[in-house]
CSV table of C-alpha atoms in Angstrom, one decimal:
chain,number,residue,atom,x,y,z
A,19,MET,CA,123.5,97.1,51.8
A,20,GLU,CA,124.7,94.6,54.4
A,21,ILE,CA,127.2,95.2,57.2
A,22,THR,CA,130.4,93.8,55.9
A,23,THR,CA,132.0,93.2,59.3
A,24,PRO,CA,129.9,91.0,61.6
A,25,CYS,CA,128.8,92.6,64.9
A,26,ASP,CA,130.7,91.4,68.0
A,27,ASP,CA,129.0,89.3,70.6
A,28,GLY,CA,126.5,91.5,72.6
A,29,GLU,CA,126.2,94.1,69.8
A,30,TYR,CA,123.1,94.6,67.7
A,31,ALA,CA,122.9,95.2,64.0
A,32,LEU,CA,121.2,98.5,63.0
A,33,ASP,CA,120.2,98.9,59.3
A,34,ALA,CA,121.1,102.0,57.4
A,35,LEU,CA,118.6,104.9,57.5
A,36,TRP,CA,117.1,106.1,54.2
A,37,VAL,CA,114.7,108.9,53.5
A,38,GLN,CA,112.7,110.3,50.5
A,39,ARG,CA,111.9,114.0,50.6
A,40,VAL,CA,108.7,115.4,49.1
A,41,ARG,CA,109.0,118.0,46.4
A,42,GLU,CA,106.7,121.0,46.2
A,43,ASN,CA,104.7,119.3,43.4
A,44,GLY,CA,104.0,116.4,45.6
A,45,THR,CA,106.4,113.9,44.0
A,46,TYR,CA,109.3,112.3,45.8
A,47,ASP,CA,113.1,112.8,45.4
A,48,ASP,CA,115.2,109.7,45.0
A,49,ALA,CA,115.9,107.8,48.2
A,50,GLU,CA,118.8,109.4,50.2
A,51,GLN,CA,120.9,107.4,52.6
A,52,LEU,CA,121.4,109.3,55.9
A,53,SER,CA,123.5,106.6,57.7
A,54,GLU,CA,125.4,103.4,57.1
A,55,ASP,CA,124.6,100.0,58.6
A,56,GLU,CA,126.3,99.9,62.0
A,57,CYS,CA,126.7,97.8,65.1
A,58,VAL,CA,125.0,99.2,68.2
A,59,SER,CA,126.8,98.4,71.5
A,60,PRO,CA,125.3,97.9,74.9
A,61,ALA,CA,126.9,101.2,75.9
A,62,ASP,CA,125.1,103.0,73.1
A,63,LEU,CA,121.8,101.5,74.3
A,64,ALA,CA,122.6,102.3,77.9
A,65,ARG,CA,122.9,106.1,77.2
A,66,GLN,CA,119.6,106.1,75.3
A,67,ALA,CA,117.9,104.0,78.0
A,68,GLN,CA,119.0,106.5,80.7
A,69,ARG,CA,117.5,109.4,78.8
A,70,GLU,CA,114.2,107.4,78.2
A,71,PHE,CA,114.0,106.3,81.8
A,72,LYS,CA,114.1,109.9,83.1
A,73,THR,CA,110.9,110.7,81.2
A,74,MET,CA,109.2,107.3,82.0
A,75,LYS,CA,105.6,107.8,83.3
A,76,ILE,CA,105.4,105.7,86.5
A,77,GLN,CA,102.1,105.3,88.3
A,78,ALA,CA,102.5,106.2,92.0
A,79,PRO,CA,101.5,103.2,94.3
A,80,GLU,CA,98.7,103.7,96.8
A,81,ALA,CA,99.8,104.5,100.3
A,82,THR,CA,97.7,103.0,103.2
A,83,VAL,CA,97.9,103.5,106.9
A,84,GLN,CA,95.7,100.8,108.5
A,85,GLY,CA,93.3,101.4,111.4
A,86,ASN,CA,89.8,102.6,112.0
A,87,PRO,CA,89.4,106.3,112.3
A,88,PRO,CA,90.1,108.3,114.3
A,89,MET,CA,93.6,107.2,115.1
A,90,VAL,CA,94.5,107.1,118.8
A,91,VAL,CA,97.8,108.1,120.4
A,92,ASN,CA,100.1,105.4,121.6
A,93,VAL,CA,98.8,102.8,119.1
A,94,HIS,CA,101.2,101.5,116.4
A,95,TYR,CA,99.5,101.8,113.0
A,96,PRO,CA,100.8,99.6,110.1
A,97,ALA,CA,101.6,101.4,106.9
A,98,TYR,CA,102.0,99.6,103.6
A,99,THR,CA,102.0,100.0,99.8
A,100,THR,CA,101.5,97.5,96.9
A,101,ALA,CA,104.3,98.9,94.7
A,102,ALA,CA,105.4,96.6,91.9
A,103,PRO,CA,107.8,96.8,88.9
A,104,GLN,CA,106.4,98.7,85.9
A,105,ASP,CA,107.6,98.0,82.3
A,106,ARG,CA,107.5,100.0,79.1
A,107,THR,CA,108.6,98.9,75.6
A,108,VAL,CA,110.4,101.4,73.5
A,109,THR,CA,112.7,101.5,70.4
A,110,LEU,CA,116.2,102.8,71.0
A,111,LEU,CA,118.5,103.3,68.1
A,112,GLY,CA,116.3,101.0,66.1
A,113,VAL,CA,116.4,98.2,68.7
A,114,PRO,CA,113.3,97.2,70.6
A,115,VAL,CA,114.0,97.5,74.4
A,116,VAL,CA,112.0,96.9,77.6
A,117,LEU,CA,112.5,99.5,80.3
A,118,ARG,CA,111.7,98.5,83.8
A,119,ALA,CA,111.2,100.7,86.9
A,120,GLU,CA,111.6,98.8,90.2
A,121,PRO,CA,110.6,100.1,93.6
A,122,THR,CA,113.7,100.0,95.9
A,123,GLU,CA,113.1,102.4,98.8
A,124,TYR,CA,110.1,103.9,100.6
A,125,THR,CA,110.1,107.1,102.6
A,126,TRP,CA,107.0,107.7,104.8
A,127,ASP,CA,106.2,111.1,106.3
A,128,PHE,CA,103.5,110.6,109.0
A,129,ASP,CA,102.8,114.4,109.5
A,130,ASP,CA,103.8,114.1,113.2
A,131,PRO,CA,105.7,117.2,114.3
A,132,TYR,CA,105.4,116.2,117.9
A,133,SER,CA,107.0,112.8,117.6
A,134,PRO,CA,110.2,112.4,119.7
A,135,THR,CA,111.6,109.9,117.1
A,136,GLY,CA,110.8,112.0,114.0
A,137,SER,CA,108.0,112.1,111.5
A,138,THR,CA,109.7,110.2,108.7
A,139,LEU,CA,110.7,106.5,108.2
A,140,THR,CA,112.8,105.2,105.3
A,141,THR,CA,112.7,101.5,104.5
A,142,THR,CA,113.4,99.0,101.7
A,143,SER,CA,110.2,97.1,102.7
A,144,PRO,CA,106.8,98.0,101.3
A,145,GLY,CA,105.2,97.1,104.6
A,146,ARG,CA,102.3,94.7,105.2
A,147,PRO,CA,98.7,95.0,106.4
A,148,TRP,CA,97.5,93.5,109.7
A,149,HIS,CA,95.1,90.6,109.3
A,150,GLU,CA,92.8,88.9,111.9
A,151,GLY,CA,94.9,86.4,113.8
A,152,ASP,CA,98.2,88.3,113.4
A,153,ALA,CA,100.2,89.5,116.4
A,154,THR,CA,99.4,93.0,117.5
A,155,PRO,CA,101.4,95.4,115.3
A,156,ASP,CA,104.5,96.7,117.2
A,157,GLN,CA,107.5,98.9,116.3
A,158,SER,CA,109.0,96.1,114.2
A,159,TRP,CA,106.2,96.7,111.6
A,160,VAL,CA,106.5,99.4,109.0
A,161,GLY,CA,104.2,102.1,110.5
A,162,HIS,CA,104.0,104.8,113.1
A,163,THR,CA,102.9,105.6,116.7
A,164,TYR,CA,101.5,109.0,117.4
A,165,SER,CA,102.7,109.5,120.9
A,166,GLN,CA,101.4,113.0,121.7
A,167,LEU,CA,99.4,115.9,120.3
A,168,GLY,CA,100.0,119.6,120.1
A,169,THR,CA,98.6,122.2,122.4
A,170,PRO,CA,95.0,123.4,121.6
A,171,GLY,CA,94.9,127.0,120.6
A,172,GLU,CA,98.7,127.2,120.1
A,173,ASN,CA,99.4,124.5,117.5
A,174,ALA,CA,97.6,124.5,114.1
A,175,GLY,CA,95.2,121.6,113.7
A,176,THR,CA,95.0,120.8,117.4
A,177,ALA,CA,91.8,121.5,119.3
A,178,VAL,CA,89.4,120.2,122.0
A,179,ASP,CA,86.0,118.7,121.4
A,180,ASP,CA,82.9,119.3,123.6
A,181,LYS,CA,83.8,116.2,125.7
A,182,GLY,CA,87.3,117.6,126.5
A,183,ASN,CA,89.1,115.3,124.1
A,184,VAL,CA,92.2,116.8,122.5
A,185,TYR,CA,92.6,115.9,118.8
A,186,ARG,CA,94.4,116.9,115.6
A,187,ASP,CA,92.6,117.2,112.3
A,188,GLY,CA,93.9,117.1,108.8
A,189,VAL,CA,96.7,114.6,109.4
A,190,THR,CA,98.0,113.5,105.9
A,191,VAL,CA,100.6,110.8,105.4
A,192,SER,CA,102.8,110.9,102.3
A,193,LEU,CA,104.9,108.1,100.7
A,194,THR,CA,107.8,108.8,98.4
A,195,THR,CA,108.8,105.7,96.4
A,196,THR,CA,112.3,105.6,94.8
A,197,TRP,CA,112.5,103.7,91.6
A,198,GLN,CA,115.6,102.1,90.0
A,199,GLY,CA,115.8,101.6,86.2
A,200,ARG,CA,116.8,98.6,84.2
A,201,PHE,CA,116.6,97.6,80.6
A,202,ARG,CA,116.9,94.6,78.3
A,203,VAL,CA,116.7,94.0,74.6
A,204,GLN,CA,113.4,92.5,73.8
A,205,GLY,CA,113.7,88.7,73.4
A,206,THR,CA,116.7,88.5,75.8
A,207,SER,CA,116.8,87.8,79.5
A,208,ASP,CA,119.8,89.9,80.6
A,209,TRP,CA,118.9,93.1,82.4
A,210,THR,CA,121.3,96.1,82.6
A,211,ASP,CA,121.0,98.7,85.4
A,212,ILE,CA,120.4,102.3,84.5
A,213,PRO,CA,122.3,104.9,86.6
A,214,GLY,CA,120.2,107.3,88.7
A,215,THR,CA,116.7,107.0,90.2
A,216,ILE,CA,113.4,108.7,89.9
A,217,SER,CA,110.7,109.1,92.6
A,218,THR,CA,106.9,109.2,92.9
A,219,THR,CA,104.7,110.6,95.8
A,220,SER,CA,101.4,109.3,97.1
A,221,THR,CA,99.3,110.7,99.9
A,222,THR,CA,96.5,109.4,102.1
A,223,GLY,CA,93.3,111.3,102.8
A,224,PRO,CA,93.3,113.6,105.8
A,225,ALA,CA,92.7,111.8,109.2
A,226,THR,CA,92.2,112.7,112.8
A,227,VAL,CA,94.4,111.7,115.7
A,228,THR,CA,93.0,111.9,119.2
A,229,GLU,CA,93.6,110.8,122.8
A,230,ALA,CA,92.2,107.7,124.5
A,231,ARG,CA,90.9,109.0,127.9
A,232,THR,CA,89.9,106.9,130.9
A,233,ARG,CA,86.5,107.6,132.5
A,234,LEU,CA,84.6,106.1,135.5
A,235,VAL,CA,81.2,104.9,134.5
A,236,CYS,CA,78.3,103.3,136.4
A,237,GLU,CA,77.5,100.6,133.9
A,238,ASP,CA,79.3,97.4,133.0
A,239,LEU,CA,79.5,96.1,129.4
A,240,ALA,CA,76.1,94.4,129.8
A,241,GLY,CA,74.5,97.7,130.8
A,242,ASN,CA,74.1,96.8,134.4
A,243,ASP,CA,74.2,99.6,137.1
A,244,VAL,CA,77.3,98.9,139.2
A,245,CYS,CA,77.4,102.1,141.3
């Protein structure tokens, strides 16, 4: 059977659905038509795409805070991720469709309860790593400065080593990435936004934050006694 009325521009022809049921003796009944040929509108696809997007498996991008361990207070450490759009091909109402999840927002939690400016940062930039020859990272970079530590013996994770240095152990940075959905019919170039967002969470390995203390010594950088 063919659709007697042509589909409008932007609509997609969907063939009738037929089924053959299996009898108890293993033979098949005559083919039974379950639906007529019909035209599928973008609105029909959009509703299906929204349902499919909510269950889309998105790989969480890696979160990186750059700097040699341990991290030192009053140094700005760049944070970045390499999030990129992720696609999945599905069939919706008999129409092949490409779903796309695009990263649109990044919320970093730097696990810094003692920061006067707060522990979290939300940005639309994925950040960037520092490379040799770049300017020294400052507050304009996506990242964080640990400005102070807790009190040893009073605050969990804060302690003093055998040289008198105060430090915090087990500092873990987390990144929540917000993804916006879009879809297009396979073979076309027009994308349609999907209402709502989904999110993924990534974490770094535990790190240590410590003080940088000034000491008087009797040797210069060449090892000569200067006292």
